[in-house]
Short mmCIF file of C-alpha atoms in Angstrom, two decimals:
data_model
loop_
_atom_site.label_atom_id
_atom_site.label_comp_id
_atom_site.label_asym_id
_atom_site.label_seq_id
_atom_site.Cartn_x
_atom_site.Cartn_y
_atom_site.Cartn_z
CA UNK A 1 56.50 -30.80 44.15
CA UNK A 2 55.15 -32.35 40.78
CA UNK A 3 57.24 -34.99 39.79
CA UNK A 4 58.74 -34.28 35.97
CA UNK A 5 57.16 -36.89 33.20
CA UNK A 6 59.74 -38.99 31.50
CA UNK A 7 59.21 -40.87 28.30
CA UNK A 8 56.88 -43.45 28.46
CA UNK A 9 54.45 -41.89 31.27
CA UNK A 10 51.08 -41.22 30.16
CA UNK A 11 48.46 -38.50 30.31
CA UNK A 12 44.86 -37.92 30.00
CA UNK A 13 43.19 -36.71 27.27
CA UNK A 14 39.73 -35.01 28.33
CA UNK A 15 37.42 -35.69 25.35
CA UNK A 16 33.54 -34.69 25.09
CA UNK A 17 31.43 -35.80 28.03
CA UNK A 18 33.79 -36.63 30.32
CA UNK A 19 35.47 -39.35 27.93
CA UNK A 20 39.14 -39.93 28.55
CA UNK A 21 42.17 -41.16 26.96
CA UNK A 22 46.02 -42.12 27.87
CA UNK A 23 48.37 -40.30 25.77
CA UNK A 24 52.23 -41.79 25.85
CA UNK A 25 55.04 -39.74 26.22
CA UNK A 26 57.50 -40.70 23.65
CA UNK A 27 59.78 -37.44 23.22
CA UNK A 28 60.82 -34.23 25.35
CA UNK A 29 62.73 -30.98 24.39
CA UNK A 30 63.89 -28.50 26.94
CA UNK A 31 63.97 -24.73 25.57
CA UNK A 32 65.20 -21.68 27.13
CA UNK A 33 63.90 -18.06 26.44
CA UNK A 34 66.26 -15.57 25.27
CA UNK A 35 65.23 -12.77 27.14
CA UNK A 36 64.32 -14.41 30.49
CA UNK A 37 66.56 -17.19 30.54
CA UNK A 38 63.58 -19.14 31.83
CA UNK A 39 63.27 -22.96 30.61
CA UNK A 40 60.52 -25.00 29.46
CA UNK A 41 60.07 -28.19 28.15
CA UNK A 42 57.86 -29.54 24.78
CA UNK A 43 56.44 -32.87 25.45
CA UNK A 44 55.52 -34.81 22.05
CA UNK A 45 52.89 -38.30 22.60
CA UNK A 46 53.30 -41.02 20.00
CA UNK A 47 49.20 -41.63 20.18
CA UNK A 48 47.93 -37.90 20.10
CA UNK A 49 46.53 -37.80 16.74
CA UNK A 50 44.48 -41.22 17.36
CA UNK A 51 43.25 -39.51 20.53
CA UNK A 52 41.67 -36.65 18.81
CA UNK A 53 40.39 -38.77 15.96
CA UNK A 54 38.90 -40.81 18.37
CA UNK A 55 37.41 -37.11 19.84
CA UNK A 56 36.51 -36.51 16.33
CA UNK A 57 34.49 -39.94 16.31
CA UNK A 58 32.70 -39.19 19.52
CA UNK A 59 31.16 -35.87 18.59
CA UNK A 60 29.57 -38.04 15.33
CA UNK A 61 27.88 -40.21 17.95
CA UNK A 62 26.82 -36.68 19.44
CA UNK A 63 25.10 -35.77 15.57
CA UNK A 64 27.51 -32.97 15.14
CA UNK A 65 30.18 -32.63 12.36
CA UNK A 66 33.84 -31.99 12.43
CA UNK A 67 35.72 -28.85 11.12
CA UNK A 68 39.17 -29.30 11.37
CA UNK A 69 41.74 -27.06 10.35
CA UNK A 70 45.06 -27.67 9.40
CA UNK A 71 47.56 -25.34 9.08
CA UNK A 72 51.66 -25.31 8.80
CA UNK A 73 54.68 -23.43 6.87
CA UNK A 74 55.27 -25.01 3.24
CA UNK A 75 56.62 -28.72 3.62
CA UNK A 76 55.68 -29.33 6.49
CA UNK A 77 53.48 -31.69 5.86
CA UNK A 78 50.11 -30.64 6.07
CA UNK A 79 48.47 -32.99 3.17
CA UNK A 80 50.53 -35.61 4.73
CA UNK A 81 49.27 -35.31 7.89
CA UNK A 82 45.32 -34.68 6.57
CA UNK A 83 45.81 -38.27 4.82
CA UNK A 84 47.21 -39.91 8.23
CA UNK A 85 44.23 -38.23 9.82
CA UNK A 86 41.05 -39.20 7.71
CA UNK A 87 42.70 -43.08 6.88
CA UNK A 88 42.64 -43.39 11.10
CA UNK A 89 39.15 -41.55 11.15
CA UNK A 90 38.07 -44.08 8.15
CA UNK A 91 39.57 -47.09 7.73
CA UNK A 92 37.53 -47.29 4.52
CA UNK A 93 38.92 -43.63 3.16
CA UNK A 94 39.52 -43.62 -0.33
CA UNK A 95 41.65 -40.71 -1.24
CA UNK A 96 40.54 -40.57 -5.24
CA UNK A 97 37.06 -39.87 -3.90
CA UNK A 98 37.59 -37.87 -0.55
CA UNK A 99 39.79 -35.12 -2.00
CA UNK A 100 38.52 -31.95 -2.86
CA UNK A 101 40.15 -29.49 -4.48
CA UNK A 102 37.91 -26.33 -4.29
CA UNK A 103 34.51 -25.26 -4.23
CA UNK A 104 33.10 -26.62 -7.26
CA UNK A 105 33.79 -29.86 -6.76
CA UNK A 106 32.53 -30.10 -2.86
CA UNK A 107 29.04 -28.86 -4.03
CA UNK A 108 28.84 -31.64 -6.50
CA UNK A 109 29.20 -33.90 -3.98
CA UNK A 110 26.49 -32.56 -1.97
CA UNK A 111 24.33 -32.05 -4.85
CA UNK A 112 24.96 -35.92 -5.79
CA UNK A 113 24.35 -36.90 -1.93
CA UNK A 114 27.94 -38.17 -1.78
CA UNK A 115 28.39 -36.46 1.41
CA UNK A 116 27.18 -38.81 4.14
CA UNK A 117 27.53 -39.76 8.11
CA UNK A 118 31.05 -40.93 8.94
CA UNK A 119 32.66 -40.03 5.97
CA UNK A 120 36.38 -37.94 5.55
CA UNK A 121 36.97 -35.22 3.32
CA UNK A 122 39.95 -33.63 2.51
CA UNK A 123 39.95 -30.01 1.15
CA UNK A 124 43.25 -29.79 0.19
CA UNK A 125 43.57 -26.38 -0.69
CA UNK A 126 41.23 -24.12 1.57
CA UNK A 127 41.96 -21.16 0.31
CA UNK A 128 39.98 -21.95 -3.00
CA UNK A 129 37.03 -22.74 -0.80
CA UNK A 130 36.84 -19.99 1.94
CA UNK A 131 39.64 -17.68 2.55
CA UNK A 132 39.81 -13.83 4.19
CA UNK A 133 42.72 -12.40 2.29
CA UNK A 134 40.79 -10.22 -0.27
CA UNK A 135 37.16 -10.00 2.18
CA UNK A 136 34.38 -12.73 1.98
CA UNK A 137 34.27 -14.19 -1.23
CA UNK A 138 31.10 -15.77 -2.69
CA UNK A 139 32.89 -19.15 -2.47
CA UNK A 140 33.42 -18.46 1.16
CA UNK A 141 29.75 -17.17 1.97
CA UNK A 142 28.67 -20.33 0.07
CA UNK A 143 30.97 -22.49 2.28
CA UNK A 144 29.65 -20.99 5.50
CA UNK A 145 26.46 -22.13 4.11
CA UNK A 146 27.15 -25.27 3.18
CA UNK A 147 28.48 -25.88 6.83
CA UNK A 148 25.32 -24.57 8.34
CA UNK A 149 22.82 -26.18 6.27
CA UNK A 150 24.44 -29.36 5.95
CA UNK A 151 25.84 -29.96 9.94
CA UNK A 152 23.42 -32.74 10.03
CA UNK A 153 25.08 -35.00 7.63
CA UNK A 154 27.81 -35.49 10.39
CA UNK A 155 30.40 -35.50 7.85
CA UNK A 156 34.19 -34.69 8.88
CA UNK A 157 36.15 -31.87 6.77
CA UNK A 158 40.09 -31.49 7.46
CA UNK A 159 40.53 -28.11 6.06
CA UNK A 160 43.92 -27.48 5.05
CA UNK A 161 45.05 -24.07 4.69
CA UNK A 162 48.74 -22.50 5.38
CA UNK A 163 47.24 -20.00 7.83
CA UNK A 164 45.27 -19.75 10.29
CA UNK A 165 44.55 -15.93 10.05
CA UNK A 166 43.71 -16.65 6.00
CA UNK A 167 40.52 -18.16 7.26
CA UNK A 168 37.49 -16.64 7.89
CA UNK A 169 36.57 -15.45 10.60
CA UNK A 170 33.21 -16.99 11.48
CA UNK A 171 35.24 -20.91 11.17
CA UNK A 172 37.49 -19.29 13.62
CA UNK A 173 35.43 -18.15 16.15
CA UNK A 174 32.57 -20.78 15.76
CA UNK A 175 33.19 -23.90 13.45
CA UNK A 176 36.53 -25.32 13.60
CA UNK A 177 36.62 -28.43 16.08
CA UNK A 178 40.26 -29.19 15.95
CA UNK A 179 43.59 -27.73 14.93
CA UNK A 180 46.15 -29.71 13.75
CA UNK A 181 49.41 -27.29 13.04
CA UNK A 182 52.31 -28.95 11.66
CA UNK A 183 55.92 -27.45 12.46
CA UNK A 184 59.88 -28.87 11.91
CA UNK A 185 60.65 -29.57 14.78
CA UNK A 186 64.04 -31.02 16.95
CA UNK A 187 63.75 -33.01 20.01
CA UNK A 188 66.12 -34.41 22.30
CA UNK A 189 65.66 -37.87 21.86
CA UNK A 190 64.36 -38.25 18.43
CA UNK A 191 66.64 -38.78 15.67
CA UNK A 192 67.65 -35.83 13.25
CA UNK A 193 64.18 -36.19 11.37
CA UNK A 194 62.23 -33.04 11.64
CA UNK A 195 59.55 -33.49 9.74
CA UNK A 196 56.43 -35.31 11.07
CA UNK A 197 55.09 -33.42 13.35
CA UNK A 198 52.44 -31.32 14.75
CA UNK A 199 50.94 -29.51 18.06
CA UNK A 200 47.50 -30.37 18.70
CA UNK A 201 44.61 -28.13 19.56
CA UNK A 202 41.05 -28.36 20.53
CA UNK A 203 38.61 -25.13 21.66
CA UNK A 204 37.44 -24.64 25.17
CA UNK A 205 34.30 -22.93 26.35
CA UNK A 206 35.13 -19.28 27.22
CA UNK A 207 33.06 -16.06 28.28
CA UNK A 208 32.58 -14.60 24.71
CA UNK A 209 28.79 -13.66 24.22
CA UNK A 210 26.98 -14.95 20.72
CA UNK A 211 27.27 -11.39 19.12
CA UNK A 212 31.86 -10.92 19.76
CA UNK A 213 34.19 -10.84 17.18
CA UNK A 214 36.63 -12.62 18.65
CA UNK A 215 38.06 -15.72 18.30
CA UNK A 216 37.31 -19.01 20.37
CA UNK A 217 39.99 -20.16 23.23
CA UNK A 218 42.25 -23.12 22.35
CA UNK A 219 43.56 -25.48 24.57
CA UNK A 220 47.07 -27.10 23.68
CA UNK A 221 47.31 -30.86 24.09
CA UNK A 222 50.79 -30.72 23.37
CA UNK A 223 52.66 -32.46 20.18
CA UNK A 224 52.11 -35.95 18.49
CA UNK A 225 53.49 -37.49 15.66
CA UNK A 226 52.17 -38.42 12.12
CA UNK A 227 53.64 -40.72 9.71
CA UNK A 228 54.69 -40.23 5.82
CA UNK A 229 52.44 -41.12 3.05
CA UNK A 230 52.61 -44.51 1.54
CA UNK A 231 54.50 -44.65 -1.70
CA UNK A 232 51.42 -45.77 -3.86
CA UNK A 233 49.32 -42.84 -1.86
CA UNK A 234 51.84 -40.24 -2.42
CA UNK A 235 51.06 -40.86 -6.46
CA UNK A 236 47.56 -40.71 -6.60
CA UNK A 237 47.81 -37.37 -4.13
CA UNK A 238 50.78 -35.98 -6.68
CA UNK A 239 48.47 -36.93 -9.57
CA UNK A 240 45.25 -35.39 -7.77
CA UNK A 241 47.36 -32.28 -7.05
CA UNK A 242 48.80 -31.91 -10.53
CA UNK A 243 45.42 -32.41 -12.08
CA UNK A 244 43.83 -29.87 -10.78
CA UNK A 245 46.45 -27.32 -10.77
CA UNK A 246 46.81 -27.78 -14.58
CA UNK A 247 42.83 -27.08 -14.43
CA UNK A 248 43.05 -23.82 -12.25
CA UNK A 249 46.01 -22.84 -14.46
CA UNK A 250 43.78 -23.18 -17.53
CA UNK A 251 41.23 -21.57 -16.15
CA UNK A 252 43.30 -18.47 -14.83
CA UNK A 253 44.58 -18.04 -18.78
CA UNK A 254 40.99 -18.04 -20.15
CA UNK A 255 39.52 -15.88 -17.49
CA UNK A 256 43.03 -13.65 -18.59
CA UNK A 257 42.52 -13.42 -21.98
CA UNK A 258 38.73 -12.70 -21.47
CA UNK A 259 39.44 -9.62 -19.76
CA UNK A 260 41.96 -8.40 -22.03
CA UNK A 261 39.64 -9.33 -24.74
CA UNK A 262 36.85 -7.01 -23.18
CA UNK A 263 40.04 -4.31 -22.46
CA UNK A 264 41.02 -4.44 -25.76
CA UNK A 265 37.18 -3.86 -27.09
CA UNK A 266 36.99 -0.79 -24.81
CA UNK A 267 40.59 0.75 -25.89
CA UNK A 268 39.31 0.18 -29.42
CA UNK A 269 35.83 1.53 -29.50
CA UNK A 270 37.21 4.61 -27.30
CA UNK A 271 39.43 5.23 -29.83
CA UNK A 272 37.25 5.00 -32.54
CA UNK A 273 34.75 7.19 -31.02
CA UNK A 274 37.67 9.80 -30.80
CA UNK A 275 38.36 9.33 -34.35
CA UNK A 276 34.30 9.81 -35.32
CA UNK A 277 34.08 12.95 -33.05
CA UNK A 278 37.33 14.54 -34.32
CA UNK A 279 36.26 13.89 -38.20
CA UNK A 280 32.96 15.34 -37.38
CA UNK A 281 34.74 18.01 -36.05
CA UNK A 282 36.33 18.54 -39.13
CA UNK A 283 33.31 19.47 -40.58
CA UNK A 284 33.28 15.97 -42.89
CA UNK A 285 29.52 14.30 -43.07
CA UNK A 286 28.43 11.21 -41.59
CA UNK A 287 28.47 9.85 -45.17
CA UNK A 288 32.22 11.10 -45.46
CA UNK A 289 32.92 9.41 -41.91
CA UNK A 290 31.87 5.97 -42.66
CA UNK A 291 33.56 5.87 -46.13
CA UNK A 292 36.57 6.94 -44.08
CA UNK A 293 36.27 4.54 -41.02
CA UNK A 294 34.81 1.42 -43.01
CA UNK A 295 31.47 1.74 -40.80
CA UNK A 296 27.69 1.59 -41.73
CA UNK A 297 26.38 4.91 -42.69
CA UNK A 298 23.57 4.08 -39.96
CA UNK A 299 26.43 3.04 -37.51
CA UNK A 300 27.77 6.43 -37.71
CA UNK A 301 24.69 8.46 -37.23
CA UNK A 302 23.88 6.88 -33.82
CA UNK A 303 27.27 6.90 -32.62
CA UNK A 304 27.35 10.30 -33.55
CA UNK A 305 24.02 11.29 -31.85
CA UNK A 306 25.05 9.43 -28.23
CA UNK A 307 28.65 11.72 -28.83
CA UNK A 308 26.74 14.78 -29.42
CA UNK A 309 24.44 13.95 -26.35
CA UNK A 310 27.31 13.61 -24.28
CA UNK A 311 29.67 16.96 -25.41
CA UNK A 312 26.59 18.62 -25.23
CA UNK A 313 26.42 17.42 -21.27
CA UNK A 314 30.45 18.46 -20.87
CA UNK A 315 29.47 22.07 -22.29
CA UNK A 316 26.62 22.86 -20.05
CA UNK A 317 28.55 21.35 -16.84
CA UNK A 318 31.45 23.59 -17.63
CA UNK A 319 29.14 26.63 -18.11
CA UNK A 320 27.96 25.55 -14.73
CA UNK A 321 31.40 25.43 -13.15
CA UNK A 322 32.21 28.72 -15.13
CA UNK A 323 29.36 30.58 -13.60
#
């Protein structure tokens, strides 16, 4: 019979080419289905997310780059616990210069060759990069190729994004490296606190073939722990945050009132084009229409001449349909 672990007994985490490291038990919770009345117990290691950043590290040595996607319900930490992640992936990470907003602002890093071996990146909010909600966006196809074209540069991304299914499905199936998903949790030994922390996930090698759709296999390595951010950090993310929200939000209103510029052209020069064709109608001139609509006489001739073109075109398609 396998003995039960208690807090404080370790277990193995099986990294890349056969590397291995102890994970400490610090926390339990015993559940019990609804339906089945079955139990099962959550185990939660104080040293998971060091682990996998120190699997994150080895597959650098390897010359490949990291993908790692984090996902969770609103509040529950998910910048927090991208922070937590890069500082004990960099010791050197500076968040004013490794977070990144959207799309625009990681290819200007690339372009200025700021993205180099070892370093962290946070993109903060992954659905302005590459998202599936509304299909593959250009951002998105540019992303993929960004990825592709740029996997030697060993660089490691922590993707944030609420969920999982919002990203694309190509950094589902074949990119992402590790999953970070953080939840509110209870334990049974743990104090009321339910924030801070997250199940950890890493792919496996399954049967799939290159040319399936489906998604890769993930392995659960159970739950860890991650801590909050540092007052002084939590100001320069809120100020990083609020920056470029203000900018999206500006940039939402003019791309608004562009459109409803270019709406409002098309209402008006519809309606003037009824007004021209109904006045011509009337019998009046073109002479006597652009005295009476304020438009060149020349103005009115051609508009008149592409209107004519076009009843003319109604007239002989409703003979058709008459016939």
């Amino acid at each position: 019979m396998q003995a039960i672990p208690e807090i404080g007994d370790y277990k193995y985490y099986n990294g890349r080419r056969g590397k291995e490291w102890l994970m400490r038990l610090c926390d339990t919770k015993t559940l019990t289905y609804m339906k089945s009345h079955k139990q099962y117990t959550r185990y939660c290691f104080d040293n998971l997310l060091e682990c996998m950043v120190k699997d994150m590290r080895e597959r650098i040595t390897e010359h490949y780059d990291n993908l790692v996607m984090i996902n969770g319900k609103v509040g529950t930490g998910k910048s927090t616990i991208g922070y937590a992640a890069a500082e004990l992936y960099d010791p050197h990470f500076d968040l004013e210069d490794g977070y990144i907003y959207d799309w625009g602002q990681l290819i200007d890093k690339a372009a200025d060759g700021e993205i180099r071996s070892g370093k962290a990146y946070i993109l903060d909010e992954g659905t302005r990069i590459s998202n599936n909600r509304k299909g593959m966006t250009k951002s998105g196809r540019n992303f993929i190729e960004f990825l592709e074209t740029n996997r030697f540069k060993e660089a490691t991304f922590f993707y944030v994004i609420p969920k999982f299914a919002r990203a694309d499905s190509y950094l589902k199936s074949d990119r992402v490296t590790h999953r970070l998903i953080t939840k509110s949790l209870s334990w049974d030994h743990a104090t009321v606190k339910s924030r801070g922390y997250f199940k950890g996930k890493i792919p496996i090698d399954s049967d799939l073939d290159d040319d399936s759709t489906d998604y890769m296999d993930w392995k659960d390595l159970g739950y860890g722990k991650f801590p909050e951010l540092p007052p002084e950090i939590k100001k320069i993310y809120d100020r990083l945050k609020s920056d470029n929200v203000d900018e999206q939000n500006r940039t939402m209103r003019d791309e608004y009132h562009f459109e409803k510029e270019k709406e409002n052209k098309t209402s008006n020069k519809a309606a003037l084009e009824n007004q021209i064709w109904q006045l011509h109608c009337e019998g009046k001139s073109a002479i006597d229409i652009a005295a009476e609509t304020g438009l060149a006489y020349g103005t009115v001739r051609n508009k008149l001449s592409v209107l004519k073109r076009q009843h003319a075109g109604e007239d002989e398609d409703g003979a058709e349909t008459t016939d």
